[in-house]
Coordinates of C-alpha atoms in Angstrom, one line a residue:
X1114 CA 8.7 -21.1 22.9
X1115 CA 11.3 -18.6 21.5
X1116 CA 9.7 -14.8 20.8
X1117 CA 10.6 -15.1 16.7
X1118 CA 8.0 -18.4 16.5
X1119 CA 5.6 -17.6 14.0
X1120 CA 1.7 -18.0 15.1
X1121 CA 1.3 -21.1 13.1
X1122 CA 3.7 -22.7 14.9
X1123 CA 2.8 -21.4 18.0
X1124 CA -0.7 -22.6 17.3
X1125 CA 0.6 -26.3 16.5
X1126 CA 2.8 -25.9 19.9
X1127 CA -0.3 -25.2 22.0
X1128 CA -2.4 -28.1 20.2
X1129 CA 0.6 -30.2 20.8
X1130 CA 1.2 -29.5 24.4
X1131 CA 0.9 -31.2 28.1
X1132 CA -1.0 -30.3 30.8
X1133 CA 1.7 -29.3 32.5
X1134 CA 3.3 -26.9 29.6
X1135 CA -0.3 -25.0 29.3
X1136 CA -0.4 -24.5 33.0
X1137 CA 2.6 -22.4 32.5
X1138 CA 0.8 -20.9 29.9
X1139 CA -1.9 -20.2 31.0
X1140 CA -0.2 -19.2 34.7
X1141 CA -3.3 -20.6 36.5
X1142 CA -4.0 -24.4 37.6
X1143 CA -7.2 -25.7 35.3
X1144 CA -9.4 -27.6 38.3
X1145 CA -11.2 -29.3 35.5
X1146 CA -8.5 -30.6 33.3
X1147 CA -9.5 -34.1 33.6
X1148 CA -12.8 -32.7 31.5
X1149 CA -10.8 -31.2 28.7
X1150 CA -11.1 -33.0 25.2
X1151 CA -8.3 -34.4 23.9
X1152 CA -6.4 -31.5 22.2
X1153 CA -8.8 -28.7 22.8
X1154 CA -7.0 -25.6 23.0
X1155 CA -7.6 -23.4 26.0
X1156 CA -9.7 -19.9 24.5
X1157 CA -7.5 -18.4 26.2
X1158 CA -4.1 -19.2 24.3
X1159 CA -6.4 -19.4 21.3
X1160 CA -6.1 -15.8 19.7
X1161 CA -2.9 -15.2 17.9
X1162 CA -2.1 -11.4 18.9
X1163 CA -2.8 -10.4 15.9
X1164 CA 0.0 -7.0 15.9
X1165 CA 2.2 -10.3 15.1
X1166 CA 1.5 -9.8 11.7
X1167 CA 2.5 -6.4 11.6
X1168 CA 5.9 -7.8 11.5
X1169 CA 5.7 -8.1 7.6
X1170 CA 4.8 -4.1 7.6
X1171 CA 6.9 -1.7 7.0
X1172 CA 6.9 1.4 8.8
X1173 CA 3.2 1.4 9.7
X1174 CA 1.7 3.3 12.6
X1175 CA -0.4 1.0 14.9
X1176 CA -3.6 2.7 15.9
X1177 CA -5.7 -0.1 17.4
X1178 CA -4.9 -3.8 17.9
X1179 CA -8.2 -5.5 18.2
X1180 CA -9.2 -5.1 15.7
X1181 CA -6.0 -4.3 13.9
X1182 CA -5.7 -0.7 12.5
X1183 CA -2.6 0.9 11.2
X1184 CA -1.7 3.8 8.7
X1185 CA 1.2 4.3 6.6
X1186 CA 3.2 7.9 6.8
X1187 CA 3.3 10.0 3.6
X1188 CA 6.8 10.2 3.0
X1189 CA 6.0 6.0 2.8
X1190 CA 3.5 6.4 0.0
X1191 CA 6.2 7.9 -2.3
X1192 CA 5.8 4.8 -4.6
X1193 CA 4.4 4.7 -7.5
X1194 CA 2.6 1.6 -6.9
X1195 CA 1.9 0.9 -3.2
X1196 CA 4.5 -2.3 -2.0
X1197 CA 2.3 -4.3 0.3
X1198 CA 3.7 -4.2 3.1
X1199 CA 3.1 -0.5 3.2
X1200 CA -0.8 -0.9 2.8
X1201 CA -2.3 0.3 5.5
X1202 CA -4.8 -2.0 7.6
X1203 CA -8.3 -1.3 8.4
X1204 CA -10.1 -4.1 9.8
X1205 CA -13.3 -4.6 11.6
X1206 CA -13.1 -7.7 13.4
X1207 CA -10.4 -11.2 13.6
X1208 CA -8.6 -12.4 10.2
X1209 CA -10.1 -15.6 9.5
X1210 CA -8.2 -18.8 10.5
X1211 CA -7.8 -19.5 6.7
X1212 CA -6.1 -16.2 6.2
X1213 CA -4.0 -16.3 9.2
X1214 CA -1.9 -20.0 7.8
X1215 CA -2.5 -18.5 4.5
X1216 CA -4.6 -21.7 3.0
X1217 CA -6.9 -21.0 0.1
X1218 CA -7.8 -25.1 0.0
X1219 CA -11.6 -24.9 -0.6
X1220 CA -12.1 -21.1 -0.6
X1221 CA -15.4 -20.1 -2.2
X1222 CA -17.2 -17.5 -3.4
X1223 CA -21.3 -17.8 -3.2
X1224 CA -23.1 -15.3 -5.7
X1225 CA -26.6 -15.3 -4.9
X1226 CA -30.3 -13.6 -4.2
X1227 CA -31.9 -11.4 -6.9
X1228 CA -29.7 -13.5 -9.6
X1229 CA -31.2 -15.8 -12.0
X1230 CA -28.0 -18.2 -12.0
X1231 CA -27.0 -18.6 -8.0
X1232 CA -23.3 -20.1 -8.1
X1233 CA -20.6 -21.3 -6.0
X1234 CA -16.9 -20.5 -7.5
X1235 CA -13.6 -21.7 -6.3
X1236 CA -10.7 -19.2 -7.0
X1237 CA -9.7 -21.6 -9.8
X1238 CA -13.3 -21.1 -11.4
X1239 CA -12.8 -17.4 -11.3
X1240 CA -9.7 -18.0 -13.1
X1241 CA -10.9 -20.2 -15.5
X1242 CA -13.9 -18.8 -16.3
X1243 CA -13.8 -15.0 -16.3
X1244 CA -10.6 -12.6 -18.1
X1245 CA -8.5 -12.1 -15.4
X1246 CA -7.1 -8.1 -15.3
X1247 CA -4.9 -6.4 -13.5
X1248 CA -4.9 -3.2 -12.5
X1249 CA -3.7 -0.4 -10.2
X1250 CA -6.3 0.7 -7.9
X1251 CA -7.1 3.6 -4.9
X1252 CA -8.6 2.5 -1.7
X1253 CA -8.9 4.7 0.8
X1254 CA -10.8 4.8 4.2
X1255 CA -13.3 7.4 4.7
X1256 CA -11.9 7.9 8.4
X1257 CA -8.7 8.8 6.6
X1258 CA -8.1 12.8 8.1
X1259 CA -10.5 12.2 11.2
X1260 CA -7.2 13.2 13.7
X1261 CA -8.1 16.6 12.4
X1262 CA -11.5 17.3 12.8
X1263 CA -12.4 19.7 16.0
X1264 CA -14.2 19.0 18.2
X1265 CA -12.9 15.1 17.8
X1266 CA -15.0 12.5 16.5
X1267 CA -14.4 8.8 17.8
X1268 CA -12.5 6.1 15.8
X1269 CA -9.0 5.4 14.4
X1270 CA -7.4 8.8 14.8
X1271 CA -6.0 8.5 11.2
X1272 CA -3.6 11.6 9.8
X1273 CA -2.7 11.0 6.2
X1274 CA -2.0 7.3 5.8
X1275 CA -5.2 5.3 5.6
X1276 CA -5.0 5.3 1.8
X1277 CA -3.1 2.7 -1.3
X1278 CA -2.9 2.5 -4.8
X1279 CA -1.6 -1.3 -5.2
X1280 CA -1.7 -3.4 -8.1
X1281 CA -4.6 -5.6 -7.5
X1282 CA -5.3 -9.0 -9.6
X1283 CA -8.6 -10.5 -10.2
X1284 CA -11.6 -10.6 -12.4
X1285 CA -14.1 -7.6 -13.1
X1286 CA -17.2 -8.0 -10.1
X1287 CA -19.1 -6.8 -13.3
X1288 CA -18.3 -10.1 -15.4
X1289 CA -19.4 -12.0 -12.3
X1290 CA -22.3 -11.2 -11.9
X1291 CA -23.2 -10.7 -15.5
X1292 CA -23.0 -14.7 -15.5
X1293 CA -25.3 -14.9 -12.6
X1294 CA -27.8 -13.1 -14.4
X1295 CA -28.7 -9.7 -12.3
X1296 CA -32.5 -9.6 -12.0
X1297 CA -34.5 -6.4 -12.6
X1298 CA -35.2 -6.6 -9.1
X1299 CA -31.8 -6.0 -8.1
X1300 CA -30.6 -2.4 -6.5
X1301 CA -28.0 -3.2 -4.4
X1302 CA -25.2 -5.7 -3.5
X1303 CA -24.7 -7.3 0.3
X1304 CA -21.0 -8.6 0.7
X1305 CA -19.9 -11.1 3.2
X1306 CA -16.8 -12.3 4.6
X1307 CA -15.2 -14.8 7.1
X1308 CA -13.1 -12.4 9.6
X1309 CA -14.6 -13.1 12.9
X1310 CA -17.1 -9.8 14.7
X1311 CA -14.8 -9.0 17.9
X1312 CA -17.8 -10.1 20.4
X1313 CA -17.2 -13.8 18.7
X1314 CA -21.2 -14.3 18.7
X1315 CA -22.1 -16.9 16.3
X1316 CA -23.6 -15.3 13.1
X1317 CA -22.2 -11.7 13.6
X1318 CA -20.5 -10.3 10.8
X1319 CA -17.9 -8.2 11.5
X1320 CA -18.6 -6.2 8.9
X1321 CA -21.3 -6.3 5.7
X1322 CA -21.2 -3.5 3.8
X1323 CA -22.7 -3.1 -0.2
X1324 CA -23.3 -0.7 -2.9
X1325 CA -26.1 0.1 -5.1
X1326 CA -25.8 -2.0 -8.2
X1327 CA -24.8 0.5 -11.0
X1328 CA -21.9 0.8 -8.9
X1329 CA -20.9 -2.7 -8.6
X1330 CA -21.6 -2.8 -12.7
X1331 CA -18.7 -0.8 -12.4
X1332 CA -15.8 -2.1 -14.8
X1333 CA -13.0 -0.9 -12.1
X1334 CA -14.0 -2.9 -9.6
X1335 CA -12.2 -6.1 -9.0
X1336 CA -12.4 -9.7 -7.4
X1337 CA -8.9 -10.0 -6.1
X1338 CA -6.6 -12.7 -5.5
X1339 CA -3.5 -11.2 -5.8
X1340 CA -1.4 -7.4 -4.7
X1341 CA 1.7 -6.4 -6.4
X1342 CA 1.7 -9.8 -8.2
X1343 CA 1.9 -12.1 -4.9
X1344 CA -0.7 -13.4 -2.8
X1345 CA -3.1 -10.5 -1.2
X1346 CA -1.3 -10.5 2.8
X1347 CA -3.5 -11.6 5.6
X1348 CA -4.0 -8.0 7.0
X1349 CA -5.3 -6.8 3.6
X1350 CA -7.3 -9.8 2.7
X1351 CA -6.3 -13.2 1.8
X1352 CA -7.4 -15.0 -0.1
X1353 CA -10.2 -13.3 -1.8
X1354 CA -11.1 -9.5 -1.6
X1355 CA -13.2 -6.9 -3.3
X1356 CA -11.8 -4.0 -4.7
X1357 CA -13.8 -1.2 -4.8
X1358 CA -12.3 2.0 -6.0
X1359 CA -13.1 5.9 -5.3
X1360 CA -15.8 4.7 -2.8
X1361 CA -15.2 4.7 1.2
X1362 CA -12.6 1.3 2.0
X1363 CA -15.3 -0.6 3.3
X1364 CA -17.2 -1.1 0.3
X1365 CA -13.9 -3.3 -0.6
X1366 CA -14.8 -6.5 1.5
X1367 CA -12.2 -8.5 2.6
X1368 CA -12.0 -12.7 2.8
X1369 CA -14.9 -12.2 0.5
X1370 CA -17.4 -15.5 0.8
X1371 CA -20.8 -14.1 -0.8
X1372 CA -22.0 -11.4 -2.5
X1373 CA -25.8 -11.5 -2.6
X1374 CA -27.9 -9.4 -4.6
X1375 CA -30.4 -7.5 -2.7
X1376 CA -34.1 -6.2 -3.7
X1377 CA -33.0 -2.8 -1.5
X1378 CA -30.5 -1.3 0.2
X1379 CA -28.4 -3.6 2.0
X1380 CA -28.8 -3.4 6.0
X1381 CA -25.8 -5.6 6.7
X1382 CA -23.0 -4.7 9.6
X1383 CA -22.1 -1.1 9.5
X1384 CA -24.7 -0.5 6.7
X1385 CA -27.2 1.8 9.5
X1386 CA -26.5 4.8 10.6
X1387 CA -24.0 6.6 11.7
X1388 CA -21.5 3.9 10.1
X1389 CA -20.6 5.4 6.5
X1390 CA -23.5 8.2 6.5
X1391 CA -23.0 11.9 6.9
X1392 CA -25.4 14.4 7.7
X1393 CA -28.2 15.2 4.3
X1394 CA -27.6 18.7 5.9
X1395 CA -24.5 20.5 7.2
X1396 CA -24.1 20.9 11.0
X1397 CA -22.3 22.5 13.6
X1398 CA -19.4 21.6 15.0
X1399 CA -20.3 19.0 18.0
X1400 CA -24.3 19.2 16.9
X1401 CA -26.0 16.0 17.1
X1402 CA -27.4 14.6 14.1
X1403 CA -31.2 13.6 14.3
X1404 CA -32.0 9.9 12.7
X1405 CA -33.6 11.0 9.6
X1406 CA -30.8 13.4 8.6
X1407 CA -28.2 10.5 7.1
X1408 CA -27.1 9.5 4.0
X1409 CA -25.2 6.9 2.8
X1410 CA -21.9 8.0 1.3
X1411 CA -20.8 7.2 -2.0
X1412 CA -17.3 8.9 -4.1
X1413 CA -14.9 10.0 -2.0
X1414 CA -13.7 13.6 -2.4
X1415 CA -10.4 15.2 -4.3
X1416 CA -7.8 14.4 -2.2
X1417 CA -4.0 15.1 -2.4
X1418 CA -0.8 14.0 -0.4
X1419 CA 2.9 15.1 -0.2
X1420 CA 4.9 12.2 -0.6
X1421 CA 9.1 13.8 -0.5
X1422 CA 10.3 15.7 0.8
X1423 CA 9.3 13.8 4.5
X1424 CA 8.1 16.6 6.9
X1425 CA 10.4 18.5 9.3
X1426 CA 13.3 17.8 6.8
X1427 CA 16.6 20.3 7.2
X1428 CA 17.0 21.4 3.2
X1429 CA 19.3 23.4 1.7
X1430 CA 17.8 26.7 0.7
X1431 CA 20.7 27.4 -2.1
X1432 CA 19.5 23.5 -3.8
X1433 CA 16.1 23.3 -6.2
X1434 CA 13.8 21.3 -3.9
X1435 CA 11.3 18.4 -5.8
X1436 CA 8.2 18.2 -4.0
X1437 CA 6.0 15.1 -5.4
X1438 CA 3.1 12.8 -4.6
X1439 CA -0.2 11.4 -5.6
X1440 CA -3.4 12.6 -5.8
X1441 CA -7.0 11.0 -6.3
X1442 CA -10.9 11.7 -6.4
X1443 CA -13.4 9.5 -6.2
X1444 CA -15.5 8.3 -9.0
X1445 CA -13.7 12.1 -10.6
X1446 CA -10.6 12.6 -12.1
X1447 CA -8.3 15.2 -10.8
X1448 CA -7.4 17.9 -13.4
X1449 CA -4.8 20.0 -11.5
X1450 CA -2.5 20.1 -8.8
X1451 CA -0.8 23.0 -6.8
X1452 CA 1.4 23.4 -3.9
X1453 CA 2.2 26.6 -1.6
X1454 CA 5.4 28.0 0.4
X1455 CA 4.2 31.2 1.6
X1456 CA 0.9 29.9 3.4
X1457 CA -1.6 29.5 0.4
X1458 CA -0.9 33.5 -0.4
X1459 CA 0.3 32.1 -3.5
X1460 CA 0.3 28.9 -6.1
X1461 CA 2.8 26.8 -7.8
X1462 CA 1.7 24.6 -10.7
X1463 CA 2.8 21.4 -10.5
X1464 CA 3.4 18.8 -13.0
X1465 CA 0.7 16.2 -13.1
X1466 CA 0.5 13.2 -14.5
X1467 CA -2.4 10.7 -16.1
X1468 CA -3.8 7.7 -13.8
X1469 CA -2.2 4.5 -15.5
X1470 CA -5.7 3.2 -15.5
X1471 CA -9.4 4.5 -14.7
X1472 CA -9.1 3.7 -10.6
X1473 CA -5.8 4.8 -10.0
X1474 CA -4.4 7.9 -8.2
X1475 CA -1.8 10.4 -10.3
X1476 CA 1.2 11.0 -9.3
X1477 CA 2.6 14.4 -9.5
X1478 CA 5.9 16.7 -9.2
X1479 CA 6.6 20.3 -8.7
X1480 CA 10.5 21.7 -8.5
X1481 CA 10.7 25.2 -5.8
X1482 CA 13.2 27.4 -4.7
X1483 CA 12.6 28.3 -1.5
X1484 CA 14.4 32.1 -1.4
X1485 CA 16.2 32.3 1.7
X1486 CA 17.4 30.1 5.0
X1487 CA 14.3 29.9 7.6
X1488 CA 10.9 27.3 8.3
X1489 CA 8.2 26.7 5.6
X1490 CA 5.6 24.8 5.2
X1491 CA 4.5 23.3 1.8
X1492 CA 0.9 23.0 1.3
X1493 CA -0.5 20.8 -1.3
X1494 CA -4.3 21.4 -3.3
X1495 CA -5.6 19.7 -6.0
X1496 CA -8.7 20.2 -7.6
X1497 CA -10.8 18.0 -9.8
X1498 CA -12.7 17.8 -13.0
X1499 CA -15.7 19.4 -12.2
X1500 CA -13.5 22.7 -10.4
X1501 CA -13.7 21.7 -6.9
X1502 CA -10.9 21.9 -4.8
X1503 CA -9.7 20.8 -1.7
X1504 CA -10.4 23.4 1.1
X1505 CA -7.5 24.5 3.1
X1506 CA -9.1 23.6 6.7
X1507 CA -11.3 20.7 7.8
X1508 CA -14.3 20.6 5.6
X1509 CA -17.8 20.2 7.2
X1510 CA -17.5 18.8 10.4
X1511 CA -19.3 15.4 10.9
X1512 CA -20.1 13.0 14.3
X1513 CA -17.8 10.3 12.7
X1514 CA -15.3 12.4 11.3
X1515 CA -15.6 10.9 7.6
X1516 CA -14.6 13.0 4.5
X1517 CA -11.6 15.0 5.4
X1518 CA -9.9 16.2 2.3
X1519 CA -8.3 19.4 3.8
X1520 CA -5.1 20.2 2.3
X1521 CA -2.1 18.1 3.0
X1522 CA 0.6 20.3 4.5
X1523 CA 4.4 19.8 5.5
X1524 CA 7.1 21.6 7.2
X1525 CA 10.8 22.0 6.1
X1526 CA 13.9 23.9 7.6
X1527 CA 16.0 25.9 5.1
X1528 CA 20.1 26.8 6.0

């Protein structure tokens, strides 16, 4: 089969095939073939690798294949509104079958448990029945920095890149569940999905994660069906995702199928610690954190990136230089924004603008002179609405390496 066959088709080849052809696929004689079922396809030749669909990404750094992982460098992120092929990937387990041929035919989403209206909703009834919005919205995983934390913690080494601001359509999670009727009893959602856990055991989610319910009452966050106007891609979701801004990425389930409403906090995949918890109490670098002393994170901190120029660039020291990128925090907004050339000594205002909607990160610009030929480094801070800043090393150092909002910094040679 030639190497540019898309998985679909090599998935219809494989169903298709002789004996003989999957023996030379497979490289090994199958002593019970006369047993096979007509058609079955050997488990074998089953996966797709699933770094095929990297191919519609742009420039992304592959950190892990199975499952998928991949972040997007800064000088990447310069748009305004994230494209989709430069959204980075963070999966937890196999893209769904349905994703994979990109088939939506009977897709549904269940909303049920401490509702007093459980329903069932095709993507046409959440079209039909709810205001569909769009809007531009951060996601960002909370592993996003972890490369820099010393001593290492394990997990996707991610630098900069494990962070988006797409246009996301869909209807408001809010509206939803309004219509199901949210029970008194209700404190905290439970969302499911179809990607496959890597072990393949029947009945184990590859990931389940939730919030506590004011959160999902939340008017940013979205039920999404489409990025950037098109169909959400495979790696990021399709057909149906949750989008769940200023909280950790996982909270925004992809190939959504259910959202129940739970009578306490949800305990689904990756909902015990250590997954998404840092310590109640800070600790030493490489301490071990005792059972009782997790919580459950919620915002995500004020956070900055330098988007152009691209680091190690060769500038020339006589030209103005613009220095621009985005910045975000959390549930906050952020209220300024400041870069350094002499090594945080001293501060350049920069020019920041408004979010285009509640959810979104700002964009911002300064313009420098850098006085004379030689090596910089550009160092990026913003700082929120309630004063606080991002720190200019690794903040408290954590087992899993979540949380890093240390100041994004770049180097550029002057002549």
């Amino acid at each position: 089969m030639p190497a540019s066959s898309s998985p679909i088709d090599r998935r219809d080849f494989l169903k298709g095939a002789s004996l003989g052809s999957l023996t030379a696929a497979l490289g090994a004689a199958i002593p019970f073939a006369a047993l096979m079922p007509e058609g079955l396809m050997p488990v074998a030749l089953a996966d797709v690798p699933e770094t095929d669909m990297m191919k519609t990404k742009d420039g992304l750094i592959l950190l892990a294949d199975k499952p998928v992982n991949a972040e997007t460098p800064a000088h990447l992120l310069d748009d305004a509104v994230t494209p989709s092929n430069r959204h980075f990937v963070r999966n937890h387990g196999f893209v769904p079958e349905a994703a994979i041929k990109q088939d939506a035919a009977g897709w549904t989403l269940t909303i049920d448990g401490q509702v007093d209206r459980p329903m069932t909703l095709s993507i046409d009834d959440l079209k039909k029945d709810f205001e569909v919005v769009t809007q531009q919205l951060v996601i960002e995983c909370a592993g996003n920095g972890r490369a820099f934390y010393s001593p290492g913690a394990s997990g996707n080494q991610w630098t900069t890149g494990a962070v988006a601001c797409s246009q996301w359509t869909g209807v408001r999670l809010r509206d939803v569940l309004n219509k199901a009727g949210v029970k008194k009893s209700a404190v905290y959602t439970g969302h499911h999905s179809a990607d496959v856990h890597l072990s393949r055991l029947p009945g184990k989610e590859a990931l389940s994660r939730g919030v506590p319910i004011e959160k999902a009452m939340d008017e940013k966050n979205l039920i999404a069906f489409a990025q950037n106007g098109a169909a959400i891609p495979p790696l990021n979701g399709f057909p149906l995702r949750l989008v769940v801004p200023g909280w950790a990425g996982s909270c925004s389930q992809k190939w959504l199928t259910r959202v129940e409403l739970r009578d306490k906090v949800h305990d689904g995949e990756k909902m015990l610690a250590p997954a998404y918890m840092m310590p109640k109490h800070p600790v030493a670098p490489g301490e071990t954190v005792a059972d009782d002393n997790w919580v459950i994170m919620s915002s995500l901190p004020v956070k900055s990136v330098i988007t152009s120029p691209r680091t190690g660039l060769k500038v020339d020291a006589k030209k103005e230089l613009e220095v621009r990128g985005h910045a975000w925090a959390g549930d906050r907004l952020v209220e300024k924004m400041h870069i350094s050339i002499d090594f945080g000594a001293t501060w350049i205002p920069a020019s920041l603008d408004k979010p285009v909607n509640p959810g979104a990160w700002h964009n911002w610009r300064a313009k420098i002179a850098l006085p004379e030929a030689g090596y910089y480094e550009i160092w990026a801070c913003a700082t929120d609405d309630q004063g606080v800043a991002q720190p200019p090393v690794t903040p408290g150092w954590n087992p899993k390496g979540y949380l890093n909002n240390m100041q994004h910094r770049i180097a550029v040679f002057a002549s």
